[in-house]
Coordinates of C-alpha atoms in Angstrom, one line a residue:
M1 CA 90.4 104.4 24.9
L2 CA 88.3 101.5 23.6
K3 CA 91.3 100.2 21.6
K4 CA 93.5 100.3 24.7
I5 CA 90.8 98.4 26.7
R6 CA 90.7 95.8 23.9
A7 CA 94.5 95.5 23.9
Y8 CA 94.8 95.0 27.6
S9 CA 91.9 92.6 27.6
V10 CA 93.9 90.4 25.2
H11 CA 96.9 90.5 27.5
L12 CA 94.6 89.5 30.4
F13 CA 93.4 86.6 28.2
T14 CA 97.0 85.5 27.7
A15 CA 97.8 85.9 31.4
A16 CA 94.9 83.6 32.3
G17 CA 97.2 80.8 31.2
A18 CA 99.3 81.3 34.3
V19 CA 96.2 80.9 36.5
L20 CA 95.2 77.8 34.7
A21 CA 98.7 76.4 35.2
F22 CA 98.3 77.0 38.9
W23 CA 94.9 75.4 38.9
S24 CA 96.2 72.3 37.0
L25 CA 99.2 72.0 39.5
I26 CA 96.7 71.9 42.4
L27 CA 94.7 69.2 40.7
I28 CA 97.8 67.2 40.0
A29 CA 98.8 67.5 43.7
R30 CA 95.4 66.2 44.6
G31 CA 95.8 63.2 42.3
D32 CA 93.0 64.4 39.9
L33 CA 94.7 63.1 36.7
Q34 CA 91.8 63.7 34.3
S35 CA 90.7 67.2 35.5
S36 CA 94.2 68.5 35.4
L37 CA 94.5 67.5 31.7
F38 CA 91.3 69.3 30.9
V39 CA 92.6 72.4 32.5
I40 CA 95.8 72.1 30.5
A41 CA 93.6 71.7 27.4
V42 CA 91.8 75.0 28.1
A43 CA 95.2 76.7 28.5
V44 CA 96.1 75.3 25.1
A45 CA 92.9 76.7 23.6
I46 CA 93.8 80.1 24.9
D47 CA 97.3 79.9 23.5
S48 CA 95.8 78.9 20.1
L49 CA 93.7 82.1 20.0
D50 CA 95.7 84.8 21.9
G51 CA 98.2 85.5 19.1
T52 CA 95.6 86.1 16.5
L53 CA 93.6 88.3 18.9
A54 CA 96.8 90.3 19.8
R55 CA 97.5 91.0 16.2
A56 CA 93.8 92.0 15.6
A57 CA 93.9 94.3 18.6
D58 CA 97.3 95.8 17.6
V59 CA 98.6 95.4 21.2
Q60 CA 102.0 96.7 20.3
T61 CA 100.5 100.1 19.5
Y62 CA 97.8 100.3 22.1
S63 CA 99.6 98.7 25.1
P64 CA 103.3 99.4 24.3
N65 CA 104.5 99.0 27.9
I66 CA 103.4 95.3 28.0
D67 CA 105.5 92.7 26.2
G68 CA 102.8 90.3 25.0
G69 CA 105.3 88.0 23.4
Q70 CA 107.2 87.6 26.7
M71 CA 104.0 87.1 28.6
D72 CA 102.9 84.4 26.1
N73 CA 106.2 82.6 26.4
I74 CA 105.9 82.5 30.2
A75 CA 102.4 81.1 30.0
D76 CA 103.4 78.7 27.3
Y77 CA 106.4 77.4 29.3
L78 CA 104.1 76.7 32.2
N79 CA 101.4 75.0 30.3
W80 CA 103.3 73.3 27.5
V81 CA 106.4 72.3 29.5
F82 CA 106.5 72.6 33.3
I83 CA 103.0 71.3 34.1
P84 CA 103.1 68.4 31.6
V85 CA 106.5 67.3 33.0
F86 CA 105.2 67.5 36.6
W87 CA 102.1 65.5 35.4
A88 CA 104.4 62.9 33.8
Y89 CA 106.4 62.7 37.0
Q90 CA 103.3 62.0 39.0
F91 CA 101.3 59.8 36.7
L92 CA 103.8 58.3 34.3
D93 CA 106.6 57.7 36.8
L94 CA 108.9 59.8 34.6
P95 CA 112.2 59.9 36.5
F96 CA 113.3 63.2 38.0
W97 CA 116.4 63.3 35.9
A98 CA 114.5 62.8 32.7
G99 CA 111.9 65.5 33.6
S100 CA 114.8 67.9 34.5
L101 CA 116.5 67.4 31.2
V102 CA 113.2 68.2 29.4
L103 CA 112.7 71.4 31.5
L104 CA 116.3 72.5 30.7
A105 CA 116.1 71.8 27.0
S106 CA 112.8 73.6 26.6
L107 CA 114.0 76.5 28.6
F108 CA 117.0 76.9 26.2
G109 CA 114.6 76.4 23.3
F110 CA 112.2 79.1 24.5
S111 CA 115.1 81.5 25.2
H112 CA 116.8 81.1 21.8
K113 CA 116.6 84.4 19.9
Q114 CA 115.4 82.5 16.8
A115 CA 112.9 80.3 18.7
K116 CA 110.3 81.6 16.3
T117 CA 112.1 82.3 13.0
E118 CA 111.7 85.3 10.8
D119 CA 109.9 83.2 8.2
H120 CA 107.4 82.0 10.9
F121 CA 108.6 78.6 11.9
F122 CA 109.5 77.1 15.3
R123 CA 113.1 76.4 15.7
G124 CA 113.4 72.8 17.1
F125 CA 110.7 70.6 18.4
P126 CA 108.2 73.1 19.7
S127 CA 107.7 71.5 23.2
Y128 CA 104.3 70.0 22.6
W129 CA 104.8 68.0 25.9
N130 CA 101.2 68.1 26.9
V131 CA 100.3 66.1 23.7
V132 CA 103.3 63.8 24.2
I133 CA 102.4 62.9 27.8
L134 CA 98.8 62.3 26.8
Y135 CA 99.8 59.7 24.2
L136 CA 102.3 58.1 26.5
Y137 CA 99.7 57.7 29.2
I138 CA 96.9 56.4 27.0
L139 CA 99.3 53.9 25.4
D140 CA 100.5 52.8 28.8
A141 CA 104.1 53.3 27.7
G142 CA 105.7 52.9 31.1
A143 CA 108.6 54.8 32.6
V144 CA 111.4 53.4 30.4
V145 CA 109.7 54.0 27.1
S146 CA 108.4 57.4 28.3
S147 CA 111.9 58.4 29.3
A148 CA 113.3 57.4 26.0
V149 CA 110.7 59.3 24.0
V150 CA 111.0 62.5 26.0
L151 CA 114.8 62.4 25.8
I152 CA 114.7 62.0 22.0
L153 CA 112.3 64.9 21.7
A154 CA 114.3 67.0 24.2
V155 CA 117.3 66.7 21.9
L156 CA 115.1 67.8 18.9
V157 CA 114.2 70.9 20.9
L158 CA 117.8 72.1 20.7
L159 CA 118.5 71.2 17.1
P160 CA 118.2 73.8 14.3
V161 CA 115.3 72.1 12.5
K162 CA 112.1 73.9 11.5
F163 CA 108.6 73.0 12.5
I164 CA 105.4 74.6 11.3
Y165 CA 104.0 77.4 13.4
P166 CA 100.3 76.5 12.8
S167 CA 98.8 80.0 13.0
R168 CA 101.6 81.8 11.3
T169 CA 103.5 79.7 8.8
P170 CA 102.0 81.0 5.6
R171 CA 102.5 78.0 3.3
W172 CA 99.6 75.4 3.7
K173 CA 98.3 77.5 6.6
K174 CA 94.7 76.9 5.7
A175 CA 95.2 73.1 5.4
T176 CA 97.1 73.0 8.7
I177 CA 94.3 74.7 10.5
I178 CA 91.5 72.7 8.8
L179 CA 93.2 69.4 9.6
S180 CA 93.7 70.5 13.3
V181 CA 90.0 70.8 13.9
P182 CA 89.1 67.0 13.8
Y183 CA 92.3 66.3 15.6
A184 CA 91.3 68.6 18.4
I185 CA 88.0 66.7 18.6
M186 CA 89.8 63.4 18.8
I187 CA 92.1 64.7 21.6
F188 CA 89.0 65.8 23.5
V189 CA 87.5 62.3 23.2
M190 CA 90.8 60.8 24.3
L191 CA 90.8 63.1 27.3
V192 CA 87.4 61.7 28.2
Y193 CA 88.2 58.0 27.8
L194 CA 92.0 58.1 28.5
R195 CA 93.2 54.4 28.6
E196 CA 89.7 53.3 27.6
T197 CA 90.1 55.1 24.3
P198 CA 89.6 52.6 21.4
L199 CA 92.8 51.7 19.7
W200 CA 91.4 52.6 16.3
L201 CA 90.8 56.2 17.4
I202 CA 94.3 56.5 18.8
L203 CA 95.8 55.2 15.5
I204 CA 93.7 57.5 13.3
S205 CA 94.6 60.5 15.5
F206 CA 98.2 60.1 14.4
Y207 CA 97.3 61.5 11.0
Y208 CA 97.9 65.0 12.3
P209 CA 101.3 64.5 14.0
V210 CA 102.4 62.7 10.8
Y211 CA 101.1 65.5 8.6
Y212 CA 102.8 68.1 10.9
V213 CA 106.2 66.4 10.7
V214 CA 106.1 65.7 7.0
A215 CA 104.8 69.2 6.2
S216 CA 107.5 70.8 8.4
V217 CA 110.3 68.8 6.8
Y218 CA 109.0 69.6 3.3
Q219 CA 108.4 73.3 3.9
S220 CA 111.7 73.8 5.7
K221 CA 113.6 72.3 2.7
N222 CA 111.5 74.2 0.1
N223 CA 110.9 77.5 1.8

């Protein structure tokens, strides 16, 4: 019984992402730009932990009637795609058509049978739209540049290229996780200061996206 309770508790933890998406949507509608980003950040933190917790709790065995993977995908689509796109529409003046293309591309990306490959990579750009819109806002990119960036990445969502799944891609896994810790701290600081973030901090923070892309390309070719 205890193991079943633990398994369902993990599912509830994952499902909390949908509640956070709803909360963030309310904050965006109220014009609370910064608080909505912090709520999205909490949802991202949940997403970074729930998979590991699910495997530790063996949810497939002790809660076989609940598809944790599907639940995770729903919460992820809300917090990594839908809410960030709506946020960009409100605060970055991202055109409706550009946001719509992002939503469609990511929906096809999430729905692909090999969205998460058998060797534990993401297929295509893994819809890190919340991170993308944060950088675009902090750098005051404007509607035109923002549209161009999201459209390029939307195309990458659909391409059969591999990107590291940080918590599951076995090669360099420890390095990927270790490097993500200071990056997470930098993102938190950027959330606090937004457009008042020092340029040097923004530039330094790019170490992780650069590492992520380079490592993904290298590993996909040498896997």
